Coordinates of C-alpha atoms in Angstrom, one line a residue:
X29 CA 72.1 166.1 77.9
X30 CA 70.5 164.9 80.6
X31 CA 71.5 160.7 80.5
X32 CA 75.1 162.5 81.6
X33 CA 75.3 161.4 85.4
X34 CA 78.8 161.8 86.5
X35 CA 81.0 162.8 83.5
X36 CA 80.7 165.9 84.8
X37 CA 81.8 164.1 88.1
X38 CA 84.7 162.4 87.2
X39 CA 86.3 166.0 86.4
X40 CA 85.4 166.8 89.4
X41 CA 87.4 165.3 91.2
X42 CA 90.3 167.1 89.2
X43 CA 89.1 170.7 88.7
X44 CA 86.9 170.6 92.2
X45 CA 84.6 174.0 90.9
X46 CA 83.7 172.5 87.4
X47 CA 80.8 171.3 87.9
X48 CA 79.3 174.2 90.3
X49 CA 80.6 176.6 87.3
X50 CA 78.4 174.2 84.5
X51 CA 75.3 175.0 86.7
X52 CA 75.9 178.4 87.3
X53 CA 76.2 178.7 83.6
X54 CA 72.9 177.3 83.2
X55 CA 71.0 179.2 85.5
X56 CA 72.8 182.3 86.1
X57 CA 73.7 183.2 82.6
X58 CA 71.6 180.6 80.1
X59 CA 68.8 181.1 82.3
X60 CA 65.9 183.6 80.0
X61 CA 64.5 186.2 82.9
X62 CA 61.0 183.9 82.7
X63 CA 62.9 181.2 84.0
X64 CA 63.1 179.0 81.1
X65 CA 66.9 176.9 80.1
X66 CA 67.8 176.5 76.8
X67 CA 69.0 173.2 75.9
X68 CA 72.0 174.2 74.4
X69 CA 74.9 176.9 75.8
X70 CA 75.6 179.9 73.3
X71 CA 79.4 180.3 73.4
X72 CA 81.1 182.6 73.2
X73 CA 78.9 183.3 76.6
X74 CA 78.8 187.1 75.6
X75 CA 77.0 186.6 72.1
X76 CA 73.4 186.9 72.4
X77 CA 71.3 184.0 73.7
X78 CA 67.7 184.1 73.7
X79 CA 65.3 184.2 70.5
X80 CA 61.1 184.2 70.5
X81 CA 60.1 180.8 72.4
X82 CA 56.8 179.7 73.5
X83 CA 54.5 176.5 72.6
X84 CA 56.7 174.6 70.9
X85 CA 59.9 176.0 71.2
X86 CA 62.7 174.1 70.1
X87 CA 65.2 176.5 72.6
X88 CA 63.7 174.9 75.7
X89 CA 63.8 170.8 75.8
X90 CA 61.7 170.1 78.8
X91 CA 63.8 167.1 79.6
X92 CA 66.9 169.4 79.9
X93 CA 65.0 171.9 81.5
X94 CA 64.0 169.6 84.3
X95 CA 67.2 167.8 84.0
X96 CA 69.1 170.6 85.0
X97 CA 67.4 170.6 88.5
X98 CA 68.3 167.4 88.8
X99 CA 71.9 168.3 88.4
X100 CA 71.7 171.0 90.6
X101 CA 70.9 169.1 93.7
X102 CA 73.6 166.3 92.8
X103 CA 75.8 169.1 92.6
X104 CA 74.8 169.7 96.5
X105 CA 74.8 166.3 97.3
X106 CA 79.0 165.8 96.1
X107 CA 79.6 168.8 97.4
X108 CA 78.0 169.8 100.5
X109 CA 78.0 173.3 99.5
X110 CA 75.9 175.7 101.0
X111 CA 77.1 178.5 99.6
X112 CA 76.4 177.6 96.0
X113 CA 73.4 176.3 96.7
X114 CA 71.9 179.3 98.3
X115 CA 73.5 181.0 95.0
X116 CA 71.3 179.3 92.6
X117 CA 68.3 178.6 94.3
X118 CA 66.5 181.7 93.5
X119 CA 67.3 181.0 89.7
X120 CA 66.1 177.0 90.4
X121 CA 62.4 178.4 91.9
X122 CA 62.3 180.1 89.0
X123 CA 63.0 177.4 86.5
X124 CA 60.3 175.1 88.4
X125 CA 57.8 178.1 88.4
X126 CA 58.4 178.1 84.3
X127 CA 58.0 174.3 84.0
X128 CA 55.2 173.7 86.0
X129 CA 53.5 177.2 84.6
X130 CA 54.5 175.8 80.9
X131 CA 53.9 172.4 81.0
X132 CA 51.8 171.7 83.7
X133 CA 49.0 174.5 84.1
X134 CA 46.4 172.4 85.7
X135 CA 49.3 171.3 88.4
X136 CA 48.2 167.4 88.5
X137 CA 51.8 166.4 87.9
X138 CA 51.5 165.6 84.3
X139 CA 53.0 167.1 82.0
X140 CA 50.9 168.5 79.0
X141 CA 50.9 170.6 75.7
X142 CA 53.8 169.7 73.4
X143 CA 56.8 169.0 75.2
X144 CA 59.7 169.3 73.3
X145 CA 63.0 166.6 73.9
X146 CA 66.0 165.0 72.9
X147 CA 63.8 163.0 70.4
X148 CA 63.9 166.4 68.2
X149 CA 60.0 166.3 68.6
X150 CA 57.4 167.2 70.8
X151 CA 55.5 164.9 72.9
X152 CA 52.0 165.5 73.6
X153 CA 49.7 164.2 76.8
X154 CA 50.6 162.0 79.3
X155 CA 54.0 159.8 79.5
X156 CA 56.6 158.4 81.5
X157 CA 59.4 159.9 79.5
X158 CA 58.9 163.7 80.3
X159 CA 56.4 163.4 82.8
X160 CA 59.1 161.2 85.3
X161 CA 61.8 163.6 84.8
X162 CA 59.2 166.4 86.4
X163 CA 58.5 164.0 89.3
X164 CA 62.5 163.3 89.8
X165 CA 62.7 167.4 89.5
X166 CA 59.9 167.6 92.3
X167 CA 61.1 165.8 94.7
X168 CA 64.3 167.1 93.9
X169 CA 63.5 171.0 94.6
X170 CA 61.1 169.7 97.0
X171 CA 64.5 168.6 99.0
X172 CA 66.4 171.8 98.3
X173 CA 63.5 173.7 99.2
X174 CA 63.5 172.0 102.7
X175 CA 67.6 172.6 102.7
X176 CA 66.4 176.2 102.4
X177 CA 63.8 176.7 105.1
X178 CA 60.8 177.2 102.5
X179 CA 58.8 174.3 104.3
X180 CA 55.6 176.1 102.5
X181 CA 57.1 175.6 98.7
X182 CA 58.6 171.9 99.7
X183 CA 55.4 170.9 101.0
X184 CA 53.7 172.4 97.6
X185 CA 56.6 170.5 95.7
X186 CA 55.1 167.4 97.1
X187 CA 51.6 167.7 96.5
X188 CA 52.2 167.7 93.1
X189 CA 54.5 165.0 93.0
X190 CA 52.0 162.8 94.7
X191 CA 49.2 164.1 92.5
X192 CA 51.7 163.1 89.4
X193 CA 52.9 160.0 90.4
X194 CA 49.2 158.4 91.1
X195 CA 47.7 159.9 87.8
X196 CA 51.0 159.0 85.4
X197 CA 50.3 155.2 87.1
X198 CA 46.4 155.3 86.4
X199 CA 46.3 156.7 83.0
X200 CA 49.9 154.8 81.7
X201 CA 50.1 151.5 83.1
X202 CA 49.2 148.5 80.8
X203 CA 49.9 145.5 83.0
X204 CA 53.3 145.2 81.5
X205 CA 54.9 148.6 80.9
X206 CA 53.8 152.0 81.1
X207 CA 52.4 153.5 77.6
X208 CA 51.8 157.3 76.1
X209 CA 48.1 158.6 76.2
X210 CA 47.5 161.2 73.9
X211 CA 44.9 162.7 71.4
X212 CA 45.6 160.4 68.9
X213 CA 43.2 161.9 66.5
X214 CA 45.0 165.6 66.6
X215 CA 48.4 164.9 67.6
X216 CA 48.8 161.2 65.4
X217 CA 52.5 162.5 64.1
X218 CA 55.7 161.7 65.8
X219 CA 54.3 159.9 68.8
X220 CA 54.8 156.4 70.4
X221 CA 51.8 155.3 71.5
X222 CA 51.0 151.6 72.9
X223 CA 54.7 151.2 72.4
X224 CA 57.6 150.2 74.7
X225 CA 59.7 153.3 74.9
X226 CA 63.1 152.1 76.3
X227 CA 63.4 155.8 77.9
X228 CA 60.4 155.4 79.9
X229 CA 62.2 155.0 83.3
X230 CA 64.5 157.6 82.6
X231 CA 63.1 159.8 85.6
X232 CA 63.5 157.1 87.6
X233 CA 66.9 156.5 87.2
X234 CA 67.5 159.9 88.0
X235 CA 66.3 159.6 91.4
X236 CA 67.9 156.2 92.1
X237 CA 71.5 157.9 91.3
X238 CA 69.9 161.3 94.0
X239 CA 68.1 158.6 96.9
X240 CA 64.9 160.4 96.0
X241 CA 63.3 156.8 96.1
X242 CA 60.6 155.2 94.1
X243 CA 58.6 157.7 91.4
X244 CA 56.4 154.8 90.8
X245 CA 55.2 151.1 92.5
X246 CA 58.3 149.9 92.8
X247 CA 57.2 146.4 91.4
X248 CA 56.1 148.1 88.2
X249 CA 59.1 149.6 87.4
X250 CA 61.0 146.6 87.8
X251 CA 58.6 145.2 85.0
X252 CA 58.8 148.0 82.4
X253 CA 62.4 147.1 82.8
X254 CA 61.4 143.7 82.3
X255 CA 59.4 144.6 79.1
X256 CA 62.3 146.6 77.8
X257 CA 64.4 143.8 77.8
X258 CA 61.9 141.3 76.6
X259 CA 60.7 143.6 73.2
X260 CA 63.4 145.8 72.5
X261 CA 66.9 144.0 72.9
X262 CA 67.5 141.8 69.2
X263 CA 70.4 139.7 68.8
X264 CA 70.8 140.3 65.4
X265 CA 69.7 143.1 62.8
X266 CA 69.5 140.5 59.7
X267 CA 66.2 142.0 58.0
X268 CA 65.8 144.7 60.0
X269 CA 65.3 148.5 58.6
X270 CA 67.0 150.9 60.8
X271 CA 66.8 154.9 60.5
X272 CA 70.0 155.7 61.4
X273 CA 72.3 152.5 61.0
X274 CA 74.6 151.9 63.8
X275 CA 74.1 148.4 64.0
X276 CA 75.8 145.8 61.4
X277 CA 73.5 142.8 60.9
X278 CA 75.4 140.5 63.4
X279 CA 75.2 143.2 66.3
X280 CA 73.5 142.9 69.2
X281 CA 71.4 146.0 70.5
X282 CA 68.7 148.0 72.3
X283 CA 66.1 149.4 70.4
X284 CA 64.9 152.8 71.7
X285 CA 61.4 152.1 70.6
X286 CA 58.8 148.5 69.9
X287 CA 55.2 148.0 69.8
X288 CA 55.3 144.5 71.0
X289 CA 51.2 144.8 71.4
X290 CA 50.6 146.5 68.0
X291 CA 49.4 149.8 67.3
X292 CA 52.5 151.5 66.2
X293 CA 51.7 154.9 64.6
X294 CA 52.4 155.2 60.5
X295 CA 54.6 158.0 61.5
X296 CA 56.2 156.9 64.4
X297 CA 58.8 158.6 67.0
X298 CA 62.0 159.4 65.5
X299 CA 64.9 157.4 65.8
X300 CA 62.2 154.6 67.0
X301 CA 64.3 152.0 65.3
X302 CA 67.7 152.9 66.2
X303 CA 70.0 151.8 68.7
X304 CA 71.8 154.2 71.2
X305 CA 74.5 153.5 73.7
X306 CA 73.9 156.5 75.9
X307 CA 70.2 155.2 76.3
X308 CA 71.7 151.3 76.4
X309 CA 73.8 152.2 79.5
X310 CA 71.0 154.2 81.4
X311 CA 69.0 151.2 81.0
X312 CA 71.9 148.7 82.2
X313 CA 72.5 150.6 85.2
X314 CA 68.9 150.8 86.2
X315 CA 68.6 147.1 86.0
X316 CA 71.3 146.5 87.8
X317 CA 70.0 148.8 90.8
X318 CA 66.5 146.7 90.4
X319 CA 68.5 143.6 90.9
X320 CA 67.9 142.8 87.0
X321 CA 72.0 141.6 86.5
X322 CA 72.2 139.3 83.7
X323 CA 70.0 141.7 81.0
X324 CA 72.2 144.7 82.2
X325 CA 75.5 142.8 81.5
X326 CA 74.4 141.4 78.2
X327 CA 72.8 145.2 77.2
X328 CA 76.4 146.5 78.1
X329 CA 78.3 143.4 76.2
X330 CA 76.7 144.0 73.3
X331 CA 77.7 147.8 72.6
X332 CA 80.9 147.0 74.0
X333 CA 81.4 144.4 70.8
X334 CA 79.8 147.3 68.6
X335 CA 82.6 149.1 69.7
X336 CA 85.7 147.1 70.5
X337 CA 87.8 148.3 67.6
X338 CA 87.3 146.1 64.9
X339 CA 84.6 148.2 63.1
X340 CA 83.6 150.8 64.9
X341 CA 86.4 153.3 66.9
X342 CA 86.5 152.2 70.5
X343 CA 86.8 155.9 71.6
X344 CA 83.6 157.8 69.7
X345 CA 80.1 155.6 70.5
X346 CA 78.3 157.3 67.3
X347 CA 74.8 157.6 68.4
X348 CA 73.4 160.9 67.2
X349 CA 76.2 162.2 66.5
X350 CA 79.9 162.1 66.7
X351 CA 81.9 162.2 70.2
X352 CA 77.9 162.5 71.7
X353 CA 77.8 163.0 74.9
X354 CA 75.0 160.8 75.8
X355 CA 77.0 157.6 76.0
X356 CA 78.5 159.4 78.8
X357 CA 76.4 157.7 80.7
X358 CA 77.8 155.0 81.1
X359 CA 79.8 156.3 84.6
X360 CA 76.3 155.3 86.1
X361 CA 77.1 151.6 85.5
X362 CA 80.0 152.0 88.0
X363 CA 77.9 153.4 90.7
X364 CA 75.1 150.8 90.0
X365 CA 76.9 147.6 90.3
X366 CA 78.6 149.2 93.6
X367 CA 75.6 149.8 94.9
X368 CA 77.5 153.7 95.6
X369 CA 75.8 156.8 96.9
X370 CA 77.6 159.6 98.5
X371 CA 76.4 162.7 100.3
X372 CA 78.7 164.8 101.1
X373 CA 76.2 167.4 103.1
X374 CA 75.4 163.9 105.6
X375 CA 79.3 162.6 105.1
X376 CA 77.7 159.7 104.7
X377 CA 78.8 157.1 102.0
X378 CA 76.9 153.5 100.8
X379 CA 78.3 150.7 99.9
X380 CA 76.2 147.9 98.4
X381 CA 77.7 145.9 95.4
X382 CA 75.1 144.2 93.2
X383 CA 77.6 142.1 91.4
X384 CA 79.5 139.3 93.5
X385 CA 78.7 140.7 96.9
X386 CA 81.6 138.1 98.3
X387 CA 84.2 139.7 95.9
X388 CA 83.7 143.0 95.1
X389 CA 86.2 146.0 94.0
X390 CA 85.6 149.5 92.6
X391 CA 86.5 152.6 91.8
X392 CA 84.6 155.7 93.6
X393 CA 85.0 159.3 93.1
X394 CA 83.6 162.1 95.0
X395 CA 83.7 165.9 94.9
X396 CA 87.0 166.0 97.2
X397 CA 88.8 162.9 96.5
X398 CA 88.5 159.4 95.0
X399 CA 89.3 155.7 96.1
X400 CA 88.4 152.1 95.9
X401 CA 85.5 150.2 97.8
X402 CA 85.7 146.7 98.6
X403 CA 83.8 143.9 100.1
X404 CA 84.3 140.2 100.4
X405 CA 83.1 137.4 102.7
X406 CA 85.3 135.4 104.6
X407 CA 83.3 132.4 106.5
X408 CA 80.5 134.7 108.3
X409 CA 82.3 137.7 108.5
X410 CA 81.4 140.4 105.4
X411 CA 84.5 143.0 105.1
X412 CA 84.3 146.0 103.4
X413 CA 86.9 148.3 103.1
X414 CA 87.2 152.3 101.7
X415 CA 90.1 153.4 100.6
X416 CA 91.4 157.1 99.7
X417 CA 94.1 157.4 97.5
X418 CA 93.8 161.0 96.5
X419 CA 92.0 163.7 98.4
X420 CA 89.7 163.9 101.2
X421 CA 86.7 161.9 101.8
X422 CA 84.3 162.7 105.0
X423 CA 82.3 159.7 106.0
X424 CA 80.2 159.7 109.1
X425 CA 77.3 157.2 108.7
X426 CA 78.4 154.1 106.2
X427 CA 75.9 152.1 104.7
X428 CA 76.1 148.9 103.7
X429 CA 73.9 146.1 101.9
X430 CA 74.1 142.9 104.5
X431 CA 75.8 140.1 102.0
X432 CA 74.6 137.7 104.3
X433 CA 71.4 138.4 104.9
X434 CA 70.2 135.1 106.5
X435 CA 72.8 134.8 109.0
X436 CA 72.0 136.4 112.4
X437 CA 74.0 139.1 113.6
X438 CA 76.8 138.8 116.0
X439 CA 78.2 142.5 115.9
X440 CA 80.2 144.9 113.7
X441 CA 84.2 146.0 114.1
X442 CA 85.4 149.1 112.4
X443 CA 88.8 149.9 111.9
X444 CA 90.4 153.5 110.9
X445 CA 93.7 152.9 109.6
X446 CA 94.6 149.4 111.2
X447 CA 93.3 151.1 114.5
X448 CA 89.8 149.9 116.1
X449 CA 87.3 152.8 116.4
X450 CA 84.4 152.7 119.1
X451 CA 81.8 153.3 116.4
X452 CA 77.8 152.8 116.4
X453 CA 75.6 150.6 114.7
X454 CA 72.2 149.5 113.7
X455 CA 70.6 147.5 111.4
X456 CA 68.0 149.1 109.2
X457 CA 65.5 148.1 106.7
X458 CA 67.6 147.7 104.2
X459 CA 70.8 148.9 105.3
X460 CA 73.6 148.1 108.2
X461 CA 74.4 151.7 109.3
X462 CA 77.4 152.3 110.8
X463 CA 78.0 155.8 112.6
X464 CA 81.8 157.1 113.0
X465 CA 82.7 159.2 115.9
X466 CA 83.3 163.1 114.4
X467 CA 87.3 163.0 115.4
X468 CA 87.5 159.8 112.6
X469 CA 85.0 161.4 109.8
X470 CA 87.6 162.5 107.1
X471 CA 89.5 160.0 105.6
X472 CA 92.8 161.6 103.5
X473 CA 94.8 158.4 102.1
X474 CA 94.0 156.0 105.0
X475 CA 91.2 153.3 105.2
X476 CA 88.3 152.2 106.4
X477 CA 87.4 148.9 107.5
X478 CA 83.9 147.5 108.8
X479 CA 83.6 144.0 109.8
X480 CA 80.2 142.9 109.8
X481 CA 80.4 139.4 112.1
X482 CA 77.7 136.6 111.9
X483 CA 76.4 133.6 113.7

């Protein structure tokens, strides 16, 4: 499923290989000899696991598909591992060669045809749904593909991308949020239209959580965030007809689908009218990294009450299904309000917390050990602190957000274990970056301290 961030993380951290072992699964073994990934693993692994597929398959989800590129390179990016990456590239030029040969013939970086999804339907023509998860997966390879010396192929990555992400803007974009263009005459069925699709930023969150930057004006998505918020959060269900009910009339939700300006289809998108937590917590998480706190924390609050025990088990978020995965994604929330990223192939880790800057504490996990981050502000000094309590960490370069961003800057201290490091700094755009000397770049259960100091 491809809302899962860092699940597959948090394991990690415990059994190291796991989540190198999930991928190779999926492109090593899953894989059909075209290219193409089914969007569910046949176990037992021996039994046989590919059937007639083509237009319309239902084997081949194109946002798993691409989604699974997408995990690859996070895969990289916690563990710094050349080796496995040079193991499965092959097999990932071969799953982009499929998609883009599949679903994007005319290679303008739109995705077209029917494209089947986790909506158990296909969407046809242009939308940010399917379409963004291909840009996220372009830029993506395009960045493996530089890892692995093919400058020709990352270059080509990048044309399309920037083809895609103009013409998805042009054709989409309705002042507000960004809609689905399609035949409406041929293809009326099981479409969404002039709606407000709450997944419609999904690619985008994608490459927030890989530092693969803005798909799309970055002003625009903060307003189809915006728009989700405004037309498809209700406070209450009284009235309301739901397709699948997990919502009591009292409860507080996300819809995954409105049509706040008309035009909604007389057979719309499934599960249009039902409310999923895996899709809720993408959502919160992505508002929070655009700075949108207070709609996160009340998207969050409410399917936390769904699910606090009183009706509903607090342990099995039914959405779909029971036990799904999707509402896995909720480990995304704790990277988002720490404003975390981690790349373990730089060693270098940022730090920018998006909920009370001046008082800030967190869990972090990476693919090699796991620890708190911390910030508060003491008079004009902002102190942030990493600690290790299990494993190893390397961290070269930190990052950090400036939490006070008026005051001029006087200089920064850093610390390794109580002991003052002669370290480097600059300020940046948007960043403080702080460079450690190589003989202080792995932390195993010690700490790091900068002190950023002010005028």
């Amino acid at each position: 499923c491809t809302h899962v961030w860092n699940y597959e993380q948090s394991l990690a951290a415990l059994y190291p290989d796991l989540e190198r072992t999930m991928r190779r699964t999926d492109l090593l073994v899953q894989m059909s000899p075209e290219g193409a990934i089914p969007h569910r693993v046949v176990l037992p692994l021996y039994l046989p696991r590919w059937q007639d597929e083509g237009p319309g398959s239902e084997v081949v989800a194109c946002d798993g598909h691409f989604g699974t590129v997408l995990k690859t390179y996070r895969e990289y990016l916690r563990s710094g591992d050349r080796r496995f990456l040079a193991e499965v590239w092959p097999a990932v030029k071969r799953a982009m060669a499929y998609g883009m040969e599949r679903w994007d013939p005319d290679g303008d970086g739109v995705l077209d045809g029917p494209q089947w999804n986790t909506y158990d339907l296909n969407f046809y023509g242009a939308n940010t749904f399917c379409s963004g998860l291909y840009l996220a997966a372009l830029r993506a390879a395009e960045e493996m593909a530089r890892i692995a010396g093919e400058k020709d192929l990352a270059n080509r990555y990048r044309r399309v991308f920037d083809a895609g992400a103009a013409r998805l803007d042009e054709l989409l974009w309705n002042g507000e949020y960004y809609r689905q263009r399609y035949r409406a005459r041929r293809e009326r069925d099981l479409q969404y239209g002039e709606g407000c699709l709450t997944d419609q930023m999904f690619g985008q969150w994608w490459a927030h959580l890989l530092d693969l930057g803005y798909l799309l004006p970055r002003e625009r998505v903060r307003s189809a965030l915006e728009a989700v918020w405004k037309h498809n959060f209700r406070r209450d269900f009284v009235g309301f007809q739901q397709g699948r009910v997990y919502a009591s009339d009292h409860d507080k939700g996300l819809l995954t689908c409105t049509w706040p300006r008309g035009g909604r289809p007389k057979r719309p998108m499934h599960y249009c009218d039902e409310v999923w937590t895996g899709v809720e917590y993408q959502v919160a998480s992505h508002m929070l990294m655009e700075g949108l706190t207070e709609p996160a924390m009340l998207i969050v609050k409410a399917a936390r009450e769904r699910y606090d025990g009183r009706e509903r088990s607090p342990w099995n978020e039914v959405e779909c299904g029971d036990h799904y995965v999707r509402a896995m994604s909720s480990w995304a929330l704790l990277e988002a309000a720490a404003g975390f990223h981690y790349s373990a192939p730089e060693k270098r880790l940022r730090f920018a917390p998006r909920l009370t800057p001046d008082n800030f504490r967190s869990f972090f996990v990476t693919n090699s050990g796991w620890g708190t981050v911390s910030q508060e502000v003491k008079g004009k000094r902002q102190i942030a602190t990493i600690s290790t309590a299990w494993g190893k960490v390397g961290v070269r370069t930190v990052e950090l957000a400036r939490a006070l961003p008026a005051a001029r800057l006087r200089g920064v201290d850093v610390e390794v274990n109580g002991r003052p490091v002669n370290a480097r700094w600059e300020e940046g755009e948007r960043y403080l970056r702080v460079r450690l000397p190589a003989a202080r770049s792995v932390l195993r259960g010690g700490e790091l301290k900068v002190v950023v100091r002010t005028r």
